[in-house]
Short mmCIF file of C-alpha atoms and ligand atoms in Angstrom, two decimals:
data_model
loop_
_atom_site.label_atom_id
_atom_site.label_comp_id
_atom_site.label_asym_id
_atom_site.label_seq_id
_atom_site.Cartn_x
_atom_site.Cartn_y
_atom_site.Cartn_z
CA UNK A 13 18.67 -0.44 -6.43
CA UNK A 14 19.57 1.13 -3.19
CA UNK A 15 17.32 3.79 -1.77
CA UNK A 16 17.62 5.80 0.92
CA UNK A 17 15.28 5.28 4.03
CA UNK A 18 11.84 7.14 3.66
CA UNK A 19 12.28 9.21 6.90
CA UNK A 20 14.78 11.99 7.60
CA UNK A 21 17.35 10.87 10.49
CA UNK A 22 15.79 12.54 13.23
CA UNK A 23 12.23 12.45 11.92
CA UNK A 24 9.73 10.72 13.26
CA UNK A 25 7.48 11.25 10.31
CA UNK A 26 7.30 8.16 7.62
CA UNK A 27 7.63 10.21 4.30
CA UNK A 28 6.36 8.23 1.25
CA UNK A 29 9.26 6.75 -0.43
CA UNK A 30 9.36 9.15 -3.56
CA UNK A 31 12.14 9.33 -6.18
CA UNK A 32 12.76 12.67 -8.00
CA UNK A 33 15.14 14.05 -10.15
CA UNK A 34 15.27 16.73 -13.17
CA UNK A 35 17.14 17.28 -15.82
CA UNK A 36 17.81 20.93 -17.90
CA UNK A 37 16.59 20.60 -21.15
CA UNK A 38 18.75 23.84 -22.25
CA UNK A 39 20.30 21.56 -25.29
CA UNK A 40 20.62 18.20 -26.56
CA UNK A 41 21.81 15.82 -24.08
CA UNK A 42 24.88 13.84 -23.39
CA UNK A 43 26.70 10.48 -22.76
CA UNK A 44 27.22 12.59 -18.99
CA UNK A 45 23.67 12.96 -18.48
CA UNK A 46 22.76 9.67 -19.87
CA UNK A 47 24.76 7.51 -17.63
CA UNK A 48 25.04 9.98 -14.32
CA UNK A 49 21.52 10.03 -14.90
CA UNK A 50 18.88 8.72 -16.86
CA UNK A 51 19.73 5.10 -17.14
CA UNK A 52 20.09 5.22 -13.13
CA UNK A 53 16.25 6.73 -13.55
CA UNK A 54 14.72 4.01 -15.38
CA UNK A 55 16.44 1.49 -13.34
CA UNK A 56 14.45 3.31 -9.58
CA UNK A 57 11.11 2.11 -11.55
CA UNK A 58 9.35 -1.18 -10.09
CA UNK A 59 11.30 -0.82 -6.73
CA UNK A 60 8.39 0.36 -4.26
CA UNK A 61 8.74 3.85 -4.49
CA UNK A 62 6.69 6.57 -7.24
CA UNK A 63 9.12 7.81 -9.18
CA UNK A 64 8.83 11.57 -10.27
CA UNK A 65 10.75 12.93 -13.88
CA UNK A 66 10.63 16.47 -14.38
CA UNK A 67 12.12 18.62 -17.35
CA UNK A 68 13.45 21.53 -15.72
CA UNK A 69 12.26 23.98 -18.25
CA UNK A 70 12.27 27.10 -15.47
CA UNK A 71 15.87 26.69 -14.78
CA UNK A 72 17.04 26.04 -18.33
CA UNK A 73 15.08 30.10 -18.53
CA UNK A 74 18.27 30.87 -16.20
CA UNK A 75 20.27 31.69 -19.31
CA UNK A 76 18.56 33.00 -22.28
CA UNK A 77 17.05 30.29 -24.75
CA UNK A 78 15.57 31.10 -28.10
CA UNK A 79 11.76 30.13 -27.29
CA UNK A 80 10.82 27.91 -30.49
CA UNK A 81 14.30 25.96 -29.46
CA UNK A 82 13.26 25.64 -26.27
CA UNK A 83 9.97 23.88 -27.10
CA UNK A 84 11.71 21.30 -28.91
CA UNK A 85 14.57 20.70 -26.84
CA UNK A 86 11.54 19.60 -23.95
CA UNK A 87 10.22 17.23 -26.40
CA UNK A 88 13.45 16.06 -26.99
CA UNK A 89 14.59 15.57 -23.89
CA UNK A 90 10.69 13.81 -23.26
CA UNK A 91 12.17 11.15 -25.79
CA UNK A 92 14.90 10.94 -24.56
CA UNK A 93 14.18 9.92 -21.44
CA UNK A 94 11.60 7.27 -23.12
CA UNK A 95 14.01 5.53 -25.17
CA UNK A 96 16.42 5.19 -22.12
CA UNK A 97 13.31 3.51 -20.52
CA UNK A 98 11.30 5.18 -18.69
CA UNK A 99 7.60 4.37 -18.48
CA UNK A 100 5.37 7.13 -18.45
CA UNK A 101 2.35 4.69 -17.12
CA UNK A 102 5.20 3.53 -14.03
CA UNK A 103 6.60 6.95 -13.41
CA UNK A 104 4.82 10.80 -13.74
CA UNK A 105 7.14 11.96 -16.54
CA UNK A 106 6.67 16.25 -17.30
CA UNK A 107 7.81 19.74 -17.90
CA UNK A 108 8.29 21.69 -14.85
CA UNK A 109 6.70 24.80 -15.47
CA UNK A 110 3.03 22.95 -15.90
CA UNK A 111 2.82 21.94 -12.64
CA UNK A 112 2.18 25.28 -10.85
CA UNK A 113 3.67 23.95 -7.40
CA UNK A 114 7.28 24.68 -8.77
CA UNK A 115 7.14 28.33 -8.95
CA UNK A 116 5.19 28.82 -5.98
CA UNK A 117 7.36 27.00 -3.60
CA UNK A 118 10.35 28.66 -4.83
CA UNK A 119 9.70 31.62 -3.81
CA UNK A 120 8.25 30.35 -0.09
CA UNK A 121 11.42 28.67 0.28
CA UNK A 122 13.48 31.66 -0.57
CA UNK A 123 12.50 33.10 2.22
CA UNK A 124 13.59 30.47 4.40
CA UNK A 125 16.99 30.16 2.28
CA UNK A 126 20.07 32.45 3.16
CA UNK A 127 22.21 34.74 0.85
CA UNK A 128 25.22 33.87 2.43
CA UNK A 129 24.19 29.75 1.39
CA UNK A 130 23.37 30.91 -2.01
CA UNK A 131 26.71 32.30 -2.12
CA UNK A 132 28.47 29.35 -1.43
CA UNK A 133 27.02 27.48 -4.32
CA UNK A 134 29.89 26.29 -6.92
CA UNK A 135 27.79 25.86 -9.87
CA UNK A 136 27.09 29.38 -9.72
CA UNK A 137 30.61 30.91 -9.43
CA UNK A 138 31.31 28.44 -12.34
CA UNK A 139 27.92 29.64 -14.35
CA UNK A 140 28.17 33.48 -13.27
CA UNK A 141 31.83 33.59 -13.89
CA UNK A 142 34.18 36.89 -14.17
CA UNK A 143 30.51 38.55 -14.99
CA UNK A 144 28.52 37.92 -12.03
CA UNK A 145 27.24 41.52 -11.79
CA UNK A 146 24.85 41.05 -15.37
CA UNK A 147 23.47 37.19 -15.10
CA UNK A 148 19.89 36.58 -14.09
CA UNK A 149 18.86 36.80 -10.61
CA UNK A 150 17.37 33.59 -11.89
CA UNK A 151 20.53 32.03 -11.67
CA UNK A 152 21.56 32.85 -8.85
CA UNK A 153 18.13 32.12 -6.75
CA UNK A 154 18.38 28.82 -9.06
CA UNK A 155 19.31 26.16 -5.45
CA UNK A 156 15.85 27.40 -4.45
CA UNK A 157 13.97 26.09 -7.24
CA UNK A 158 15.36 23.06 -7.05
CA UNK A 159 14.61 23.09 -3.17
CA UNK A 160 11.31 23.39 -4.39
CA UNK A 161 11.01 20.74 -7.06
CA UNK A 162 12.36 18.33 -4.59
CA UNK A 163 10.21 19.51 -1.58
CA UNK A 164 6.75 19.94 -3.53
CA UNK A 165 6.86 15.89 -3.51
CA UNK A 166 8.43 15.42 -0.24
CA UNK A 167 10.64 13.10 -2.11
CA UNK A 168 12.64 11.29 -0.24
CA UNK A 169 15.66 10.19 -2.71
CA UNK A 170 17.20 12.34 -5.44
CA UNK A 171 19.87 10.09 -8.05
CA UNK A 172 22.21 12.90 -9.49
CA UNK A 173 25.34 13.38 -10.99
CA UNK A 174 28.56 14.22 -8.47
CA UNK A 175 27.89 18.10 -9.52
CA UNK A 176 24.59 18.17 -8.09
CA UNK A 177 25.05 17.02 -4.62
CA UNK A 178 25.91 20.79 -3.48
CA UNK A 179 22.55 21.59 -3.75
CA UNK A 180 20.88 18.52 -2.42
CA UNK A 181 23.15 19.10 0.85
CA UNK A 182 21.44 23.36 0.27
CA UNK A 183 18.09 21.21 -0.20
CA UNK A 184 18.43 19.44 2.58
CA UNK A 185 19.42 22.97 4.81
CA UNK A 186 16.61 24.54 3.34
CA UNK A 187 14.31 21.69 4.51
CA UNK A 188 15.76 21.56 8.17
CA UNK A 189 15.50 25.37 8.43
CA UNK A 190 11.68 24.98 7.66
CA UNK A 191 10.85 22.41 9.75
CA UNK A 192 12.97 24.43 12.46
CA UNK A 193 11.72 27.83 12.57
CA UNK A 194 8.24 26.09 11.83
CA UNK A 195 8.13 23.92 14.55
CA UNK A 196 7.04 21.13 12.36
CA UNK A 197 8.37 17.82 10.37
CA UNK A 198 6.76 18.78 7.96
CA UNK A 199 9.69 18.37 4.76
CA UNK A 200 11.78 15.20 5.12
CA UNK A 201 15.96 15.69 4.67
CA UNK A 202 16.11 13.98 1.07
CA UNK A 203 18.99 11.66 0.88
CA UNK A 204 20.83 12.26 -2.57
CA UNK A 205 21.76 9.08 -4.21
CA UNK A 206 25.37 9.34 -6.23
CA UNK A 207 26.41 5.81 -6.95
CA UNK A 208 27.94 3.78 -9.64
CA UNK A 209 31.01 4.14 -11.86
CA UNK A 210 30.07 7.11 -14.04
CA UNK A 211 28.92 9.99 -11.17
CA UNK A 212 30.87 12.63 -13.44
CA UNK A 213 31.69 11.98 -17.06
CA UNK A 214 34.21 13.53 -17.88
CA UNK A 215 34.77 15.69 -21.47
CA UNK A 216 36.78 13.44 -24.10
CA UNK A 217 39.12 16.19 -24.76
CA UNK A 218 40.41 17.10 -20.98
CA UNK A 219 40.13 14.63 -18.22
CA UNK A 220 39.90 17.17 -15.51
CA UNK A 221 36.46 19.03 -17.28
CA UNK A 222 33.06 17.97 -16.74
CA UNK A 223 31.29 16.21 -20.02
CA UNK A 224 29.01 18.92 -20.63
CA UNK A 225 26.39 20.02 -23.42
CA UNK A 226 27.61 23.82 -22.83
CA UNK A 227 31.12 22.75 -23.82
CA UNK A 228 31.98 25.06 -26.91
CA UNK A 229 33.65 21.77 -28.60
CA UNK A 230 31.23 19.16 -30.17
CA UNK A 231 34.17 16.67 -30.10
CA UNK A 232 34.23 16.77 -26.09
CA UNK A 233 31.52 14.74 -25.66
CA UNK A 234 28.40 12.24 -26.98
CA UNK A 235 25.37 13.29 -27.66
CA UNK A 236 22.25 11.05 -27.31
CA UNK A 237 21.75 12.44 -30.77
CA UNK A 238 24.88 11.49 -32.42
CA UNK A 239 25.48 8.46 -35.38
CA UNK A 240 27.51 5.05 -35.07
CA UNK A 241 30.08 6.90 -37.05
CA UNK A 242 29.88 9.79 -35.10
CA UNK A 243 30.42 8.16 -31.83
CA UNK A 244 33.18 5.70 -32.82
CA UNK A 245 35.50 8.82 -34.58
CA UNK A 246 34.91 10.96 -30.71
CA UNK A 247 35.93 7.78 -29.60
CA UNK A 248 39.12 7.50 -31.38
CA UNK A 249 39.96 11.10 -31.26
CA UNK A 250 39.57 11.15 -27.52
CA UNK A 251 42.54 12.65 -25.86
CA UNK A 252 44.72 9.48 -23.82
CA UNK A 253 48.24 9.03 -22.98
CA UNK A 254 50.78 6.83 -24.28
CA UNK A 255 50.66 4.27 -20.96
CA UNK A 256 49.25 0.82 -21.76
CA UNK A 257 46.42 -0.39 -19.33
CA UNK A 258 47.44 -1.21 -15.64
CA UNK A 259 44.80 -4.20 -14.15
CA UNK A 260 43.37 -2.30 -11.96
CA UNK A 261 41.75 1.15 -11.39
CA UNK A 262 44.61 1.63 -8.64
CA UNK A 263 46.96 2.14 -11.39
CA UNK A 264 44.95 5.23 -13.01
CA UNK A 265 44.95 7.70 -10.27
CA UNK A 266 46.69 10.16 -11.92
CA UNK A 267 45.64 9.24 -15.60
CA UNK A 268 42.42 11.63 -15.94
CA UNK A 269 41.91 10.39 -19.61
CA UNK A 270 42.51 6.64 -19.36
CA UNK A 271 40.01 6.08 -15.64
CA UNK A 272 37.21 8.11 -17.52
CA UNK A 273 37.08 6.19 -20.65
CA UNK A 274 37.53 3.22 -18.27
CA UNK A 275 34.92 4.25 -16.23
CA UNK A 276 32.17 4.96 -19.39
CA UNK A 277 33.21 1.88 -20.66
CA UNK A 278 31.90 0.22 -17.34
CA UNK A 279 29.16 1.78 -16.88
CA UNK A 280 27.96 0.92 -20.65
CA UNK A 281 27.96 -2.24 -20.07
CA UNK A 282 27.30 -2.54 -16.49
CA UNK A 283 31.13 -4.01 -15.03
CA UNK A 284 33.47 -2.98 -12.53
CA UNK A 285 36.09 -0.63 -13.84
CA UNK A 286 38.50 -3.11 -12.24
CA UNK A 287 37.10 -5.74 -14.25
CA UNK A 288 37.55 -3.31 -17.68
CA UNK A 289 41.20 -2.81 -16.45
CA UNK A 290 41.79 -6.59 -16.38
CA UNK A 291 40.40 -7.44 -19.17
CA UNK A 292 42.77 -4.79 -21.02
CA UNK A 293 45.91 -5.26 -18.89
CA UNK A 294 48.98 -4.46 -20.99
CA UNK A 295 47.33 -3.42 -23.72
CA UNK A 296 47.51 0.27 -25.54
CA UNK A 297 44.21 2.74 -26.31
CA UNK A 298 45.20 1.01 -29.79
CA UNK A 299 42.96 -2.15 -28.54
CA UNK A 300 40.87 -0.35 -26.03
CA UNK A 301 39.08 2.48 -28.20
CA UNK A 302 37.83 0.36 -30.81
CA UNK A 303 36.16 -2.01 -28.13
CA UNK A 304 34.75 1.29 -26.45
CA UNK A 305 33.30 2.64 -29.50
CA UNK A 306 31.84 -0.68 -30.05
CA UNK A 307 30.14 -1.02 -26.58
CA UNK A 308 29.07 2.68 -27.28
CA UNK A 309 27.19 2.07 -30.20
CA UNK A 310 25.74 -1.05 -28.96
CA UNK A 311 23.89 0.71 -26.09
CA UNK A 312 23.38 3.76 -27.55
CA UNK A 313 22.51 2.89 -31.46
CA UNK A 314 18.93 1.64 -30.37
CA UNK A 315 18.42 4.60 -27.49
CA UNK A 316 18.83 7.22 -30.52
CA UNK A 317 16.45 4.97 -32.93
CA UNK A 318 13.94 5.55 -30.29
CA UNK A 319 14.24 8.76 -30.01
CA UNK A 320 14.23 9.64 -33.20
CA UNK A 321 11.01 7.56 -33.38
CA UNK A 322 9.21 9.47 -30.74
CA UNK A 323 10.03 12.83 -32.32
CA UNK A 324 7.93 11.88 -35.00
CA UNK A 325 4.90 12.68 -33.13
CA UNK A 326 5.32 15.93 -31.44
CA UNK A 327 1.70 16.19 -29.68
CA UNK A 328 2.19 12.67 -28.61
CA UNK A 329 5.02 13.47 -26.70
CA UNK A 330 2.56 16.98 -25.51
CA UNK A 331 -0.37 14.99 -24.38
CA UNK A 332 2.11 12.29 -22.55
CA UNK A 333 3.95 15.51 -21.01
CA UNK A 334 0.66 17.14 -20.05
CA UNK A 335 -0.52 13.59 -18.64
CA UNK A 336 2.38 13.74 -16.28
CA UNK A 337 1.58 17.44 -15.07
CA UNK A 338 -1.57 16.44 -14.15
CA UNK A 339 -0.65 13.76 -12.00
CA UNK A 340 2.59 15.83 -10.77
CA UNK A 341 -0.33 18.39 -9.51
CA UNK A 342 -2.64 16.30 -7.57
CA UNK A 343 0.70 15.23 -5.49
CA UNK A 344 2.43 18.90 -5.09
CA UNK A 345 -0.67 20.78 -4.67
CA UNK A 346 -1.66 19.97 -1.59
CA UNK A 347 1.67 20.20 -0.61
CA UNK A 348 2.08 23.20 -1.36
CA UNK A 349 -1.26 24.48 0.35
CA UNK A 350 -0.10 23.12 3.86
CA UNK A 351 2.93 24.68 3.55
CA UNK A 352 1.10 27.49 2.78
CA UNK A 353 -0.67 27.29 5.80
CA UNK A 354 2.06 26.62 8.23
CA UNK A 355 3.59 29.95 6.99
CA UNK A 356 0.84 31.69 7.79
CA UNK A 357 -1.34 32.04 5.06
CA UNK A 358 -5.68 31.95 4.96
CA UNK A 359 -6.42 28.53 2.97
CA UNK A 360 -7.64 28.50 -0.72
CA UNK A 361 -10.58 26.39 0.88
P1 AMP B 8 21.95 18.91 -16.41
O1 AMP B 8 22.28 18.52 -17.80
O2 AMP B 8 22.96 19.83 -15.83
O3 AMP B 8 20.53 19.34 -16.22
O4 AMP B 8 22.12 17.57 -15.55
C1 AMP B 8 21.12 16.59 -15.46
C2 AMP B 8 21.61 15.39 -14.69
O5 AMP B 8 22.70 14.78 -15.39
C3 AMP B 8 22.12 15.71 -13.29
O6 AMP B 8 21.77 14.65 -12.43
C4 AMP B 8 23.60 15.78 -13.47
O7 AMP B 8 24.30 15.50 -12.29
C5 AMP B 8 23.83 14.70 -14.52
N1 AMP B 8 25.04 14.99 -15.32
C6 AMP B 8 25.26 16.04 -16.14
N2 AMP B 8 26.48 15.98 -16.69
C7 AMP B 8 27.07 14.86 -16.17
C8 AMP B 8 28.35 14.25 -16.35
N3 AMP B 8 29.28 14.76 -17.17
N4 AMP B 8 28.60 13.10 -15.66
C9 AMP B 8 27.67 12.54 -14.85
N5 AMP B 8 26.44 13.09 -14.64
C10 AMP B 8 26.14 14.22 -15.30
N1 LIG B 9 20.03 21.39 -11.21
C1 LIG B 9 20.00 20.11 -11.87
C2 LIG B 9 21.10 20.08 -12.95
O1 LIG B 9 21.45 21.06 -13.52
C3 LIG B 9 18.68 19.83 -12.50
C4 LIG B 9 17.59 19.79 -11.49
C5 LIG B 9 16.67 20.75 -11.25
C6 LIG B 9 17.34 18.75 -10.54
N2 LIG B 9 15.82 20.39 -10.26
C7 LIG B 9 16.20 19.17 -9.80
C8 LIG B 9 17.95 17.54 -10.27
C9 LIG B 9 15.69 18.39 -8.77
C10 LIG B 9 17.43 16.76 -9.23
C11 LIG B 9 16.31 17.18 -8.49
O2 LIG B 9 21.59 19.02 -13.24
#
């Protein structure tokens, strides 16, 4: 796995080589998040550097979420990212808003952040829409938050999904700015790291939209949650065009449809999409859908088994969540308190 030098470019400082990354547990997840992200997360584990997974339950509280729902969508997100292998005893795996460090450096770096950067940010024109005026100043002050959850470990590599690397570059500003006005070198730039062949999923019913668990129709995308049958009928009902396969990914440029279900099926099963196109040369979504939904429900069939295993025991998944905060604290606190201190405040101690 490829990870991005410890140090930021003109740093002299050797940062600990620290992998981070969150995910929104505002509803169940998808086939999106599961290969932008959380297989790429298990995969980071073993390779020299801590790595750091954090349910972003503050910025899910961006948009309203029934309370009771949002309790269980944590824990289900906690399995989730379990059964798609990741080790809580090899990485600190736990719910943002336990680990204190979060909050607090949000609003230190949103003093160093600008309005007119904020304003910039895609994801919120998208999210705030025709009604900016009436959604939370939550989501809008959202980039900073992340800032934070990224900075309070000094982490050093971020994997994300193509939609997220507007805010790493904001993270990245934010952490320059600091060190800047501070005089220090003291927050490393943190490289983001967007690789492999499924970066941005896109929905099963339009090629040019995001797979996303917001999307008002089920049938646009997997969930982690969903049945063999489930998956193989999205599968067949996914929107293509009448083209037969061309042998290589050159030949899909302006097929939306055809290069993402090309691209999921590679990144199942861990191929090239140019090795998926030759295999299917010449032949018609007829062929290729039924071999998807196969590869589909051979990765995913024993991922939701898991899951559905580790719901079983809701204050196991607590006490393993807790576990991780704990561990997540002794690392961000002290981060936190010499940032503290380089701003200008008396020590705790
Ligand atoms: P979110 O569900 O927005 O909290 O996203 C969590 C992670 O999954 C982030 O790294 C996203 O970039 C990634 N992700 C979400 N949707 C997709 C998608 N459709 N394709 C690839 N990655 C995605
Ligand atoms: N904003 C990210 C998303 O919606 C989730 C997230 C929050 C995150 N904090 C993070 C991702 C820190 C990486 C690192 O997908």
């Amino acid at each position: 796995m490829s990870l991005a030098p410890a140090s930021g470019p003109a740093s002299a400082t050797a940062f600990t080589p620290r992998v981070f990354s969150g995910i929104q547990p505002s509803g169940g997840l998808t086939l999106g998040n599961y290969l932008g992200a959380l297989k790429r997360f298990a995969g980071y584990q073993g390779g020299g550097a801590e790595t750091i997974y954090c349910l972003v339950d503050l910025h899910a509280l961006t948009v309203w979420q029934d309370p009771e729902r949002l309790r269980q969508q944590t824990r289900e997100a906690a399995a989730a990212f379990m059964a798609a292998g990741i080790d809580p005893a090899r990485s600190i795996l736990f719910n943002q808003s336990a680990v204190p460090a979060h909050a607090e450096l949000a609003w230190l770096l949103s003093c160093v952040a600008r309005v007119g950067w904020m304003d910039r940010m895609t994801q919120f024109k998208d999210k705030g829409g025709r009604d900016r005026e009436r959604v939370s100043l939550g989501l809008y002050a959202y980039p900073a938050l992340m800032a934070a959850d990224i900075l309070a470990y000094r982490a050093t590599a971020v994997p994300v999904g193509e939609d997220q690397k507007q805010h790493l570059e904001l993270t990245r500003d934010i952490a320059a700015k600091f060190n800047h006005d501070y005089g220090v070198d003291f927050f490393p730039l943190t490289e983001p790291v967007i690789e492999g062949a499924a970066t941005r999923v896109m929905s099963l019913r339009d090629g040019t939209k995001k797979m996303s668990k917001s999307d008002p129709s089920d049938a646009s995308r997997i969930n982690l949650s969903d049945d063999a049958d489930t998956i193989a009928q999205k599968i067949r009902k996914a929107r293509t065009d009448a083209e037969p396969l061309p042998g290589s990914m050159e030949g899909l440029k302006d097929r939306p449809e055809a290069r993402n279900l090309v691209n999921i099926f590679a990144a199942l099963t861990d191929e090239s999409p140019d090795a998926i196109c030759a295999r299917f040369e010449g032949q018609g979504f007829g062929a290729f859908k039924p071999a998807l939904a196969d590869a589909a429900v051979a990765h995913l069939a024993p991922i939701t088994g898991r899951m559905n295993d580790l719901m079983r025991d809701p204050a196991e998944l607590d006490r393993i969540l807790r576990d991780g905060a704990a561990r997540a604290d002794v690392i961000s606190a002290p981060i936190v308190e010499e940032t503290r201190r380089i701003m200008g405040m008396i020590p705790k101690r």
